[in-house]
């Protein structure tokens, strides 16, 4: 019983922290969801998938919208038809965002935390000094012996 209560408390405390230090308003989480803060209370909205048209967050209107009405990276749909299952950097956005392909299906764009870039080797966001070009500026050194 205590275990069940503990699980119910965790989501509330995690979401409550999302509005800490933010005023009332709408804040982008990623291309598929956004956070609304009102009086310090957080509400996360996920943009709907089919049977409705796929929608993404539009940072101009602060709502979910069709990709055709949204600029890159969220409005840019990638062709994953012949790509291996992986995450890929958005080079046009200097690797501050990335997209996911699984089984030939495009699963949307995500943003890295400010200051980080996507690291293809590790499949996660990382510091630019630790990421190989074209996303970062890490140059491996060779030791001759």
XYZ file of C-alpha atoms in Angstrom:
145
model
C 0.000 0.000 0.000
C 2.809 2.425 0.866
C 4.418 1.643 -2.505
C 1.224 2.693 -4.346
C 0.977 5.947 -2.414
C 4.626 6.712 -3.157
C 4.042 6.254 -6.906
C 1.087 8.614 -6.834
C 3.075 11.338 -5.080
C 6.081 11.289 -7.439
C 4.338 12.620 -10.583
C 2.775 15.492 -8.652
C 6.100 16.584 -7.185
C 7.923 16.234 -10.509
C 5.367 18.314 -12.412
C 5.069 20.901 -9.654
C 8.750 21.759 -10.150
C 8.274 22.530 -13.839
C 6.911 26.025 -13.105
C 9.483 26.948 -10.458
C 11.056 30.257 -11.424
C 8.594 30.777 -14.289
C 5.701 33.181 -14.410
C 2.316 32.375 -15.847
C 2.448 31.422 -19.519
C 3.064 28.726 -22.084
C 6.537 27.192 -22.431
C 7.870 24.858 -25.096
C 8.984 21.416 -23.931
C 9.579 19.979 -27.389
C 7.879 19.604 -30.734
C 5.176 17.311 -29.398
C 4.260 18.967 -26.080
C 4.170 22.206 -24.113
C 3.887 23.335 -20.504
C 1.289 25.813 -19.216
C 2.056 27.525 -15.908
C -0.787 29.236 -14.036
C -0.294 30.339 -10.450
C 2.684 27.996 -10.108
C 0.653 24.977 -11.244
C 2.013 23.045 -14.230
C -0.093 21.440 -16.928
C 1.584 19.471 -19.714
C -0.238 19.224 -23.034
C 0.767 16.576 -25.570
C -0.095 17.336 -29.178
C -2.530 14.767 -30.616
C -1.635 11.965 -33.011
C -3.919 10.152 -35.435
C -6.809 9.628 -35.890
C -6.541 13.431 -35.778
C -3.881 14.911 -38.065
C -0.394 14.773 -36.552
C 0.174 18.042 -34.767
C 3.220 19.787 -33.335
C 3.792 22.714 -30.985
C 3.614 26.100 -32.697
C 5.688 28.593 -30.680
C 3.997 31.523 -32.451
C 0.412 30.613 -31.457
C 1.394 28.695 -28.278
C -0.864 25.769 -29.311
C -0.703 22.500 -31.225
C -0.944 23.013 -34.980
C -0.418 21.174 -38.259
C 3.249 20.913 -39.299
C 2.521 22.920 -42.465
C 1.851 25.992 -40.283
C 4.951 25.592 -38.124
C 8.538 26.525 -38.963
C 11.524 24.212 -38.580
C 12.431 22.129 -36.793
C 8.960 21.118 -35.553
C 7.192 21.736 -38.848
C 9.832 19.930 -40.866
C 8.907 16.274 -41.355
C 11.850 13.998 -42.072
C 11.781 11.006 -44.420
C 12.789 7.947 -42.393
C 11.894 5.381 -45.055
C 15.388 3.926 -45.539
C 17.090 5.099 -42.354
C 18.247 2.760 -39.581
C 16.532 3.077 -36.190
C 18.322 5.987 -34.546
C 18.251 9.667 -33.652
C 19.673 12.147 -36.162
C 20.950 15.727 -35.670
C 19.254 18.690 -37.337
C 22.245 20.194 -39.086
C 20.255 23.233 -40.278
C 19.649 24.058 -36.606
C 23.336 23.632 -35.674
C 22.479 20.319 -33.944
C 20.535 21.988 -31.121
C 17.627 19.722 -32.122
C 17.378 16.140 -33.368
C 14.758 13.764 -34.757
C 13.984 10.096 -34.259
C 13.411 7.363 -36.856
C 12.061 3.936 -35.848
C 11.096 1.185 -38.298
C 10.995 3.684 -41.178
C 8.644 6.015 -39.280
C 9.429 9.602 -38.310
C 8.779 10.185 -34.601
C 9.333 13.935 -34.389
C 11.922 16.473 -33.321
C 13.290 17.109 -29.844
C 15.365 19.951 -28.450
C 18.601 19.704 -26.528
C 19.005 21.641 -23.300
C 20.395 25.118 -24.098
C 24.169 24.974 -24.552
C 24.178 21.315 -25.666
C 24.235 19.753 -29.135
C 23.206 16.333 -30.368
C 25.895 13.663 -30.180
C 25.202 11.001 -32.855
C 27.716 8.585 -31.346
C 26.120 8.612 -27.877
C 22.576 9.220 -29.219
C 21.981 12.003 -26.689
C 22.687 15.701 -26.183
C 26.187 16.557 -25.015
C 28.619 19.472 -24.604
C 29.957 20.749 -27.971
C 33.565 20.294 -26.825
C 32.851 16.556 -26.405
C 31.071 16.025 -29.749
C 32.697 15.332 -33.112
C 32.049 17.713 -36.039
C 29.775 18.729 -37.665
C 27.778 19.137 -34.430
C 30.619 19.803 -32.025
C 34.255 20.802 -32.124
C 35.958 17.820 -30.483
C 39.021 16.695 -32.428
C 40.507 13.413 -31.195
C 44.246 13.484 -30.672
C 46.449 10.632 -31.740
C 49.319 9.458 -29.622
C 52.304 8.161 -31.559
C 54.479 5.722 -29.885
